[in-house]
XYZ file of C-alpha atoms in Angstrom:
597
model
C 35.424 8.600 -3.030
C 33.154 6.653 -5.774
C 34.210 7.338 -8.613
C 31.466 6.943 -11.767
C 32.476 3.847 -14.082
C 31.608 3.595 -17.698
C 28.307 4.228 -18.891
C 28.534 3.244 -22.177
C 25.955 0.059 -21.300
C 23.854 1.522 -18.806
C 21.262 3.308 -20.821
C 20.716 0.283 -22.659
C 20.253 -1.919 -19.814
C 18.130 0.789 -18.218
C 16.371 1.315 -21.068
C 15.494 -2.697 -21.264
C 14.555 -2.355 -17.249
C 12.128 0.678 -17.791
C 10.575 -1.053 -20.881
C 9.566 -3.981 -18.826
C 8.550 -1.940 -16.262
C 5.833 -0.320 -18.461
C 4.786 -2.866 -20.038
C 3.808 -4.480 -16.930
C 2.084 -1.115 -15.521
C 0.456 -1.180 -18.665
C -1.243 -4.360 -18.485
C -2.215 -2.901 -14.628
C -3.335 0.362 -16.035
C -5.624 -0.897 -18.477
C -7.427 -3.275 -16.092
C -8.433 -0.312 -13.775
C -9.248 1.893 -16.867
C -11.853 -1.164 -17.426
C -12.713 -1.508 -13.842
C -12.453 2.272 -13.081
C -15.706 2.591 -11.693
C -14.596 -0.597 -9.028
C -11.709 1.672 -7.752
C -11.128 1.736 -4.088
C -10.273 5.126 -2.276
C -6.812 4.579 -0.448
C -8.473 5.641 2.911
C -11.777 5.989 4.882
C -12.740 9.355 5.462
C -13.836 9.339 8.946
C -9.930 8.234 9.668
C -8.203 10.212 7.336
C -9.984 13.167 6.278
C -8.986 14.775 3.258
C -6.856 12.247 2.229
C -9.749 9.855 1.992
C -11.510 12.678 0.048
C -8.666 13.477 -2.544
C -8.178 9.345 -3.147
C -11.975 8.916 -3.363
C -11.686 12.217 -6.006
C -8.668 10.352 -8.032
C -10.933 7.350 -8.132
C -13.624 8.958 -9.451
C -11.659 10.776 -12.095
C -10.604 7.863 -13.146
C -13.653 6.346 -13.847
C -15.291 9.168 -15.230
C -12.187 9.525 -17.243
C -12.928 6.195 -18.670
C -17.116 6.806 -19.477
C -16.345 9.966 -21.413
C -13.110 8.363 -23.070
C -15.805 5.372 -23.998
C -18.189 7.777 -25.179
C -16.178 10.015 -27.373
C -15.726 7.245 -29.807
C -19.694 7.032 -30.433
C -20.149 11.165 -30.032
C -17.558 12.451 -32.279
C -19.566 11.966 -35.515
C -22.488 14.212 -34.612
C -20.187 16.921 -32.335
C -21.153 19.968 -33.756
C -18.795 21.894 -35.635
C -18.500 24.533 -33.065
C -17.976 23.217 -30.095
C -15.212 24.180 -28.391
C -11.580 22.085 -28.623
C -10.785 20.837 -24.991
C -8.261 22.656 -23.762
C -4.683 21.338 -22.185
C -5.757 20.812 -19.170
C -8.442 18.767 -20.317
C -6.118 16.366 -22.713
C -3.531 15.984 -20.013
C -6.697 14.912 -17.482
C -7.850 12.542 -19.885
C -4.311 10.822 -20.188
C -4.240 11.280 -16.612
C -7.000 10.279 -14.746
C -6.761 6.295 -15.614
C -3.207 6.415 -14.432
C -3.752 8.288 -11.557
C -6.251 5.630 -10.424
C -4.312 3.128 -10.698
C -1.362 4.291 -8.791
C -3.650 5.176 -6.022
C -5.180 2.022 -5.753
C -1.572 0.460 -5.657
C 0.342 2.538 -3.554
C -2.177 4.080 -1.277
C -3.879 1.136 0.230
C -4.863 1.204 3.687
C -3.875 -1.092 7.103
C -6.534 -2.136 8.662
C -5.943 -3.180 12.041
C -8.334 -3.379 15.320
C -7.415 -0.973 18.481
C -9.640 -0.362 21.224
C -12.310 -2.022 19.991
C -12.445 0.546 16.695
C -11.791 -0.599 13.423
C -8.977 1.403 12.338
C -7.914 2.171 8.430
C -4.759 4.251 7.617
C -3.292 5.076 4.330
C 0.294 2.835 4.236
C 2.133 5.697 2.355
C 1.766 8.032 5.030
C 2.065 5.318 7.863
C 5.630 4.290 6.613
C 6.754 7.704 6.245
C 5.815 8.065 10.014
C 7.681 4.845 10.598
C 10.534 5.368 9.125
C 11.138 9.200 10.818
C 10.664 7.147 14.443
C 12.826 4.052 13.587
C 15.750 6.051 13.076
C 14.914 8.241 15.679
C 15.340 5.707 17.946
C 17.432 3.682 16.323
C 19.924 6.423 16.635
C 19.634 7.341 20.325
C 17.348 10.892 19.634
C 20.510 12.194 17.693
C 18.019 14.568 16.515
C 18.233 16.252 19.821
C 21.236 15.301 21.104
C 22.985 16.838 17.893
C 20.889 19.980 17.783
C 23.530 22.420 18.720
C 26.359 20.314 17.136
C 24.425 21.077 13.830
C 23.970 25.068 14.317
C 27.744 24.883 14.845
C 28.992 23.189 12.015
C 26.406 25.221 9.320
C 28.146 28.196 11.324
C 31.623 26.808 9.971
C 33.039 25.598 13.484
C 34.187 22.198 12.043
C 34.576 23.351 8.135
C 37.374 21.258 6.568
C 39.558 21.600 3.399
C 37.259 19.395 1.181
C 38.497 19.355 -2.264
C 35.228 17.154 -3.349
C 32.047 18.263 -3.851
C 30.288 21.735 -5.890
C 29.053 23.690 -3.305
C 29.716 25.008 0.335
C 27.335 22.882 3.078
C 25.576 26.444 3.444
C 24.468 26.765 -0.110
C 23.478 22.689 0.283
C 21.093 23.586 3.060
C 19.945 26.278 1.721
C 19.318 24.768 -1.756
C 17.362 21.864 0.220
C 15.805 24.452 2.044
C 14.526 25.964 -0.787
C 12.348 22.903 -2.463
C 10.738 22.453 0.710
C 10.217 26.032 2.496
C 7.392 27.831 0.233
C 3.544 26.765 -0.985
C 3.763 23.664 1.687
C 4.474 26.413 4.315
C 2.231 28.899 3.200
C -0.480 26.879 1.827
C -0.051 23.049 3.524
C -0.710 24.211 6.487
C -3.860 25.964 5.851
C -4.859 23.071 4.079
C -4.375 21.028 7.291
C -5.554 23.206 9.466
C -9.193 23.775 7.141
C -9.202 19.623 6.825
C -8.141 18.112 9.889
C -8.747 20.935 12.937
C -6.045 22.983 14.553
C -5.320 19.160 16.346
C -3.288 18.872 12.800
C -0.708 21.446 13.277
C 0.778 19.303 16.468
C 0.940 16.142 14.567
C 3.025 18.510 12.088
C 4.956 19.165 14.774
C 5.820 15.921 15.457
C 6.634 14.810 12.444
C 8.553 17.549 11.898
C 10.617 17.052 14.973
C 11.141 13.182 14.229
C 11.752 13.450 10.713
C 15.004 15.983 11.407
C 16.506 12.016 12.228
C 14.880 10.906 8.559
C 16.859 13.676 7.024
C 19.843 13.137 8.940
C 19.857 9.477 7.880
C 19.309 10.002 4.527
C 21.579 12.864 3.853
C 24.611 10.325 5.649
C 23.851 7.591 3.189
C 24.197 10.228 0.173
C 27.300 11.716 0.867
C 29.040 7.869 1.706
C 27.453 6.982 -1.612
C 27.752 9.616 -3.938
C 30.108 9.504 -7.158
C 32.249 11.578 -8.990
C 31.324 12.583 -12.883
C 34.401 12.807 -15.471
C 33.213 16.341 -15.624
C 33.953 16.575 -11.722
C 30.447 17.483 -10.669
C 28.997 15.268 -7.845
C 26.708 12.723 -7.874
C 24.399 11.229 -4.920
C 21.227 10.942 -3.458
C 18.933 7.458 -2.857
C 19.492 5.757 -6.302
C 23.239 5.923 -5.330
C 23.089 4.514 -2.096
C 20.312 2.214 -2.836
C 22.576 0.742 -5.852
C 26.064 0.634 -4.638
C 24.987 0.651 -0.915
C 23.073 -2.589 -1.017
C 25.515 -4.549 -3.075
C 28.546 -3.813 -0.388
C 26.840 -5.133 2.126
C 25.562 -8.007 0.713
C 26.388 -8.420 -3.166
C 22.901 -10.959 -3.407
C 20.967 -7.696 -2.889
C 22.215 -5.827 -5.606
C 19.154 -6.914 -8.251
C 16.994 -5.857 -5.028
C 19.252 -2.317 -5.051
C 19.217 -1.847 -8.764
C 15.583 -2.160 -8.788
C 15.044 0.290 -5.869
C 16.920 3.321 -7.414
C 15.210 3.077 -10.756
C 11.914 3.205 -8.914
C 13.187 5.573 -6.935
C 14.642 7.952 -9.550
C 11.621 7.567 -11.972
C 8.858 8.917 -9.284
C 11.428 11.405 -8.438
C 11.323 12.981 -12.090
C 7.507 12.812 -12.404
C 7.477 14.668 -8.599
C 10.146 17.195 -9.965
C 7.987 17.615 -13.365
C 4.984 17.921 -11.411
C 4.893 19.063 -7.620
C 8.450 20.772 -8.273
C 7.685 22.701 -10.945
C 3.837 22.930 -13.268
C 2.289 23.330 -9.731
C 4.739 25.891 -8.222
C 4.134 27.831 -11.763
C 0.720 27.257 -11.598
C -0.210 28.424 -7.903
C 2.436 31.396 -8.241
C 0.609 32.563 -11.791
C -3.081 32.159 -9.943
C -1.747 34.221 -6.923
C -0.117 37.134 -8.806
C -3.164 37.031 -11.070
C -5.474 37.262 -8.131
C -3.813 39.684 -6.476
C -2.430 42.348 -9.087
C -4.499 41.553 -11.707
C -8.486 40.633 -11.651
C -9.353 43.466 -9.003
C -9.330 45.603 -11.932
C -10.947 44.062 -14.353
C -14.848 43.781 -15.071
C -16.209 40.095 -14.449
C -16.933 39.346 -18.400
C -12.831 40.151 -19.129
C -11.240 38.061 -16.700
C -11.289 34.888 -18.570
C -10.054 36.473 -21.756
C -6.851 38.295 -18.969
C -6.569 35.321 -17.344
C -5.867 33.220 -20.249
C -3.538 35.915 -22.059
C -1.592 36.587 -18.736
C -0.838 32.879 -17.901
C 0.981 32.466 -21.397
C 2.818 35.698 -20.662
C 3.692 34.842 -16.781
C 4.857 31.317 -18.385
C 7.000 32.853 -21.075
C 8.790 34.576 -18.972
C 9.382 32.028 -15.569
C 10.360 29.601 -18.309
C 13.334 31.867 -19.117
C 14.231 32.832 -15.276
C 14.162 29.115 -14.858
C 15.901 28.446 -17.763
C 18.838 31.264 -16.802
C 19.297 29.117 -13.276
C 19.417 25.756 -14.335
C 21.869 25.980 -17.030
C 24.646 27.317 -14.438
C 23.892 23.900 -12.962
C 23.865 23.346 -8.552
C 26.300 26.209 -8.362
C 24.299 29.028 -9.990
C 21.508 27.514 -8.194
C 23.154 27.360 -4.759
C 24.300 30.991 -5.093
C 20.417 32.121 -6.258
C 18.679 30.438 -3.303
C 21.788 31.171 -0.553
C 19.940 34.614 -1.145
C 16.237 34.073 -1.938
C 15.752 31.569 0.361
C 17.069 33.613 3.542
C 15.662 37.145 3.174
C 11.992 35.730 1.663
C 11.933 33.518 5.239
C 12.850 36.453 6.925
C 10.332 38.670 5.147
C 7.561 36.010 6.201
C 8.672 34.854 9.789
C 8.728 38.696 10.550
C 5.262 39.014 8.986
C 4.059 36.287 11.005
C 5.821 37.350 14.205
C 4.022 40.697 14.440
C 0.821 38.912 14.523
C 1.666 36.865 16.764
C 3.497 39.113 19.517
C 0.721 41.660 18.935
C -1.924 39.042 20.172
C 0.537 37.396 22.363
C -2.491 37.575 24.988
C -4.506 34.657 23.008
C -1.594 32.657 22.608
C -2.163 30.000 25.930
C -5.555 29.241 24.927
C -5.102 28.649 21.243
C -1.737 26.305 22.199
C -4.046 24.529 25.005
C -6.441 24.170 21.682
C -4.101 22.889 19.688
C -3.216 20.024 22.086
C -6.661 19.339 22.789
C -8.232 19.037 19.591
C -4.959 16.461 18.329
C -6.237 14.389 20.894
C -10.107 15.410 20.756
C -11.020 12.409 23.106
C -14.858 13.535 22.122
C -14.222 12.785 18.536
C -13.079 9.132 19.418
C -10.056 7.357 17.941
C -10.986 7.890 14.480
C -11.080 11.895 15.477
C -7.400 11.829 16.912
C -5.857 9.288 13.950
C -7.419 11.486 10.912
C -6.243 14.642 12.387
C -2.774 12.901 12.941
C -3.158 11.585 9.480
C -3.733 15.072 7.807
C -0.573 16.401 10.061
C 1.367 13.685 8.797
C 0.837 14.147 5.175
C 0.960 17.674 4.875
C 4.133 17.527 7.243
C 5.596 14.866 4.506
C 4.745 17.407 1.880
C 6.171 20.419 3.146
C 9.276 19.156 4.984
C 10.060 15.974 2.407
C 11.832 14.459 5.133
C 11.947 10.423 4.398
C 11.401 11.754 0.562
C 15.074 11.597 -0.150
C 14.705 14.507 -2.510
C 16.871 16.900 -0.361
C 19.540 14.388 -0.137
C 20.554 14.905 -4.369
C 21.298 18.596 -2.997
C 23.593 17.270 0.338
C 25.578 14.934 -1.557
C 26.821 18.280 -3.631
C 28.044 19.624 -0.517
C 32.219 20.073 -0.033
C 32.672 18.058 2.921
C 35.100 15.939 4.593
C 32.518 13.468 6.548
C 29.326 12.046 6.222
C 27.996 12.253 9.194
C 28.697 16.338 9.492
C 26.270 17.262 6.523
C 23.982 14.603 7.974
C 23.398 16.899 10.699
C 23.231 20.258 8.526
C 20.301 18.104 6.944
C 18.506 17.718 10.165
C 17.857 21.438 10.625
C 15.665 21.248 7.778
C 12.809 20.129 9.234
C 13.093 22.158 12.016
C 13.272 24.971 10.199
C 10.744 24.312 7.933
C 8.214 22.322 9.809
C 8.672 23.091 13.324
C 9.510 27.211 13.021
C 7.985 28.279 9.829
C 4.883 26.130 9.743
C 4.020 26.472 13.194
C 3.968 30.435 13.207
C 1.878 29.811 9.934
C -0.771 28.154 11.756
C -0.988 30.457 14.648
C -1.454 33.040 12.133
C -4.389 31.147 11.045
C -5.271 30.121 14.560
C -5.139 33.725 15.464
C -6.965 35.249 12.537
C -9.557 32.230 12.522
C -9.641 31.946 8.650
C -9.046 28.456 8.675
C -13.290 27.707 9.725
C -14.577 30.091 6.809
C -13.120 27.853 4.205
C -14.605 24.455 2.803
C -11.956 21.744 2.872
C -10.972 22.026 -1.088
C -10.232 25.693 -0.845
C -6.619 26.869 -2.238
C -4.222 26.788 0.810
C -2.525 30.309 0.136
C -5.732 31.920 -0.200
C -6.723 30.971 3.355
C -3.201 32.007 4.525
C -3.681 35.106 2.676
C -6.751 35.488 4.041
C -5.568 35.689 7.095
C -2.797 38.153 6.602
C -5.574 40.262 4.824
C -8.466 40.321 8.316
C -5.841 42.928 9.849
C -5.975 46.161 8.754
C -2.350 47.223 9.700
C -0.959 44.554 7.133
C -3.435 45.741 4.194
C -1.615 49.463 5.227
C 1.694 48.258 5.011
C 0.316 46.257 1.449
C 1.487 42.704 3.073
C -0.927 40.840 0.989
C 0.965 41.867 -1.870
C 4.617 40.766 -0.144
C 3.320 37.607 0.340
C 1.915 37.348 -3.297
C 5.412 38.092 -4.277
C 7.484 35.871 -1.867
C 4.721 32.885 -2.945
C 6.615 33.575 -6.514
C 10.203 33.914 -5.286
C 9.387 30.586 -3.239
C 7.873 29.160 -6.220
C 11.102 30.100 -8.206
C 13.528 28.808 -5.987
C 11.670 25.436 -4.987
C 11.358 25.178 -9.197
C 15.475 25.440 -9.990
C 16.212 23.299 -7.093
C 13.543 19.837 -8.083
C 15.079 20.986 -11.933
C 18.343 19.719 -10.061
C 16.585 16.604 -8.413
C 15.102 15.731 -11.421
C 18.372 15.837 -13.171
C 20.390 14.194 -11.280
C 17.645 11.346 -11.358
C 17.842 11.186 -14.979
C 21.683 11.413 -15.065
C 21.596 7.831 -12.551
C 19.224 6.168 -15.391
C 20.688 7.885 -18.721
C 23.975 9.329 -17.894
C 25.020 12.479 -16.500
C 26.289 13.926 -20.430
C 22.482 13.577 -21.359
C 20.713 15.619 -18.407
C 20.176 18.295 -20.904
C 17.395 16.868 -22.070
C 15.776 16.733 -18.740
C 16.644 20.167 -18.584
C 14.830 21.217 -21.998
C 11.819 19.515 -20.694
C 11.918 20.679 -17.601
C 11.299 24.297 -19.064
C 8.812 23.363 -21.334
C 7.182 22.056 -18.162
C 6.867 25.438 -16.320
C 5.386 27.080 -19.746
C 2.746 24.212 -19.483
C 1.897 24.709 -15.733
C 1.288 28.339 -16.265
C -1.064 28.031 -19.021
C -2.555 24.696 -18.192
C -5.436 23.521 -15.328
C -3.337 21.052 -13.858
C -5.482 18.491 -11.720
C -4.681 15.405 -12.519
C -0.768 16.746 -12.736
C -1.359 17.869 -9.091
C -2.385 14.158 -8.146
C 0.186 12.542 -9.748
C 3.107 14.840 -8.620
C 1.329 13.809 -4.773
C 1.270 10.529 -5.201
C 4.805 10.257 -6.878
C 6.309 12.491 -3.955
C 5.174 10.207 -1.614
C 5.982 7.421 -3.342
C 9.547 7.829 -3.293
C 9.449 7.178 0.465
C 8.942 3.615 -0.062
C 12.212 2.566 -1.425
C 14.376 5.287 0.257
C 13.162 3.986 3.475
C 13.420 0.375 2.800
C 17.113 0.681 1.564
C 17.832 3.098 4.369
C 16.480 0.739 7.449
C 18.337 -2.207 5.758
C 21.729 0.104 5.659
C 20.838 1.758 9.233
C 23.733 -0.038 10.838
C 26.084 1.657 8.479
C 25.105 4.953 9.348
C 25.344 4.031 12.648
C 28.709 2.743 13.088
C 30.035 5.709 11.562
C 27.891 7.727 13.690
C 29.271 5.867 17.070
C 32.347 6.663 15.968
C 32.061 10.276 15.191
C 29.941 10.855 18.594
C 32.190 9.560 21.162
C 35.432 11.775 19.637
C 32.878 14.634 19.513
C 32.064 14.536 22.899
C 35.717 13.588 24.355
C 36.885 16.668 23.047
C 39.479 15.094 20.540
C 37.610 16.308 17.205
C 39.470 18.617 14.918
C 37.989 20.422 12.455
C 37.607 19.063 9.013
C 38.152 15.433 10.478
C 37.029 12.264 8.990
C 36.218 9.765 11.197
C 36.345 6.667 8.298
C 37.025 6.444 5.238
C 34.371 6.791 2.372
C 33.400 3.031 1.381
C 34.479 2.277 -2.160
C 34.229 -0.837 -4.737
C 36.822 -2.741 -2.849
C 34.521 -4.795 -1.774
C 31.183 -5.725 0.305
C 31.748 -3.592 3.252
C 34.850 -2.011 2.881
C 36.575 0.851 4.301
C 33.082 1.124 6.857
């Protein structure tokens, strides 16, 4: 086990790093502020759909972000007196919108490349996430499907140990994992993709679902071989670990390459936990209770006054539910979302399967539809590729797998070996993606919501819709379950990225210090209830995505790690000779570049 050295120095030199780091984004951010209206969409639309659409948006905000923040300087002396102050939403999208351009135009750039005579244009972010889940699919022999019942057994406790390190049970790790990803990507990602890209999407959710249970797998490996113990004896890991101290053991001239990769990595992973992981969960879970229990009764001219009073209420108090979580740290968390994670699934697959099984009649034509239209030969190769490009991203969103987020919460787990919460980790996706988000969209399929909605509408209120066209589920009041498991899921998803986000800050500032992450963490969720939160959406989005460019460049380069150790633990698997709670190698340490592996 790693033990965490002395950290005396390490703010300061991180502090030096992160300096230099914005400085240089500066001097990029201000040349697109100047050039705004210049700014290139990260993807053509006719490929990709809405994500063509929302970069394009971004782009646009940006520059109009820039006019008005040009004009303000020669307006403000004849604004009239009355006029009304912008409001929070509207300061944080004029800090925004600049930045936001310019982090599309760097990270989401597209490959161009010729195929079948088509000129083809992808977005890379979403391309490498693809690549990365079918490298290591391959790369490690389909363990995602060999292992599949090896996994069920050990989250079952077959092959529990006696591990003495680590804070919670590999149960409460999976289901703390589970809990950041199964909720408003379920609910309302797969709407989205459905409204955006056809019902073609949902299979090319499927399949990145189904290889990215090997991304997950992978990652989760490299977190637990990594991971460190605090002085307090809390645990440490997650892709700044194993980008740091994995790249220096195996070659000790990578390590400025390593050291560089988990600050990257860590930094987008606290903006995605300030702003996917929390002001949007708030936000979405006050608009849907609001909706819901709230404006129905109301005249028209009072909802705007309700609306505004209720979101500072609603924020008050999921601020201090939040705030009651986080301060018991990944244990109090494990123990809420062991239970809130389980029966609120349950609750919703159950919902979902009595639509289903009571149409079960429809179901071979809309599953022959759903294969057709991913490969709509009619709509040409730009058809097929921006309906596998809107599955893709909305898979990456709701399953995180080649994120590395869910790997902070695995490298908590008490376990003897690696490899054995590697394969807990795999379920994830499964679960998530390839159960949860598939009855979703044959809810939708069923229903036929998903073609009355233009392709900006709100997710959850075309899932709700959908729930809402039977009658039987406005009898049994579903709509209003499923406004309150949207909050529960929103809750849960919110303490567990407070956890991520910590953890992130405890690699760059030290782990005595993450109370200050945790302070403005709960600020955060006050802000998201009471704020419009655009730009905040598109930089949490672009952020979440963007930690799956170093997590899967340091996790191809340390592939034959996991590998090895994987060999290893396969072959006693299947002779028979495993004994519960066995390690199959020892945990590398500092000894030296590739020790103990």
């Amino acid at each position: 086990m790693i033990h965490a050295p002395n950290r005396q120095t390490r703010p300061l030199k991180v502090w030096g790093l992160l300096l230099s780091m914005l400085l240089v984004m500066g001097v990029g951010f201000s040349a697109q502020a100047q050039d705004a209206a210049e700014l290139t969409p990260p993807a053509v639309a006719e490929t990709t759909g809405a994500v063509a659409e929302e970069a394009e948006q971004v782009a646009q905000d940006a520059a109009e972000a820039a006019d008005a923040s040009a004009a303000d300087g020669s307006t403000d002396a004849t604004a009239s007196a009355d006029e009304e102050p912008p409001s929070l939403g509207d300061r944080l999208d004029s800090i925004l919108n600049p930045i936001n351009g310019a982090i599309f135009t760097t990270l989401f750039f597209d490959v161009s490349f010729g195929l079948f005579g088509e000129d083809v244009k992808l977005p890379f972010l979403v391309v490498w996430l693809g690549f990365g889940a079918m490298f290591y699919t391959v790369y490690h022999g389909f363990i995602n499907i060999r292992g599949f019942r090896h996994a069920w057994q050990i989250v079952r406790g077959k092959w529990a140990g006696s591990a003495d390190d680590g804070d919670i049970p590999p149960f409460r790790a999976l289901t703390s994992a589970l809990s950041a990803t199964v909720g408003l990507g379920n609910i309302a990602g797969v709407a989205i993709a459905m409204v955006v890209g056809g019902p073609g999407a949902l299979f090319w959710m499927m399949v990145l679902g189904l290889f990215g249970m090997t991304s997950k797998f992978h990652e989760t490996t490299l977190a637990q071989m990594f991971r460190v113990k605090n002085d307090d004896g809390s645990m440490s890991g997650g892709p700044m670990y194993f980008l740091d101290r994995g790249l220096k053991q195996i070659n000790p001239n990578l390590e400025p390459l390593g050291k560089t990769l988990a600050v990257v990595f860590a930094i987008f992973l606290m903006g995605a936990a300030l702003g996917g992981g929390n002001m949007f969960q708030a936000n979405q879970s006050f608009e849907a209770c609001f909706d819901q229990f709230v404006q129905p009764f109301l005249a028209d001219e009072n909802v705007e006054t309700a609306r505004r009073a209720g979101s500072v209420g609603f924020g008050i108090v999921m601020a201090a539910m939040v705030s009651v979580v986080i301060i018991g740290g990944i244990g109090r968390i494990g123990a809420a979302t062991s239970i809130i994670v389980p029966v609120m699934a349950t609750v919703y697959v159950a919902a979902c399967s009595f639509i289903i099984v009571t149409n079960a009649e429809q179901l071979p034509s809309l599953i022959g539809l759903i294969f057709q239209e991913a490969w709509a030969p009619e709509a040409g190769l730009g058809g097929v590729l921006g309906a596998m490009m809107v599955g893709f991203q909305r898979a990456a969103f709701s399953s995180e797998a080649g994120i590395g987020s869910s790997a902070v919460a695995h490298s908590a787990a008490k376990v003897d070996e690696p490899i054995r919460e590697g394969f807990v980790a795999s379920l994830e996706p499964f679960i998530d993606t390839i159960v949860i988000c598939f009855m979703t969209g044959m809810v939708v399929l069923i229903t036929g919501t998903y073609q009355d909605f233009e392709p900006n509408a709100a997710g959850a209120a075309v899932t709700l819709a959908a729930f809402e066209s039977r009658p039987i589920m406005e009898t049994l009041q579903f709509p209003k379950i499923l406004t309150i498991s949207i909050v529960l899921f929103a809750f849960s998803t919110m303490i567990s990225w407070c956890y991520y986000g910590e953890r992130a800050w405890g690699y760059l500032f030290g782990i005595k210090s993450v109370i200050v992450f945790r302070l403005v963490f709960v600020v955060c969720v006050f802000v998201g209830s009471v704020a419009s939160l655009g730009s905040v959406i598109d930089s949490a989005d672009a952020m979440l995505l963007a930690c799956g460019l170093p997590n899967i460049l340091g996790g191809i380069i340390l592939a034959p790690l996991v590998k090895k150790r994987l060999k290893a633990y396969w072959l006693r698997y299947c002779s028979g000779e495993m004994k519960p709670g066995e390690v199959v190698a020892k945990i590398p340490s500092d000894d030296g570049p590739g020790a103990n592996i």
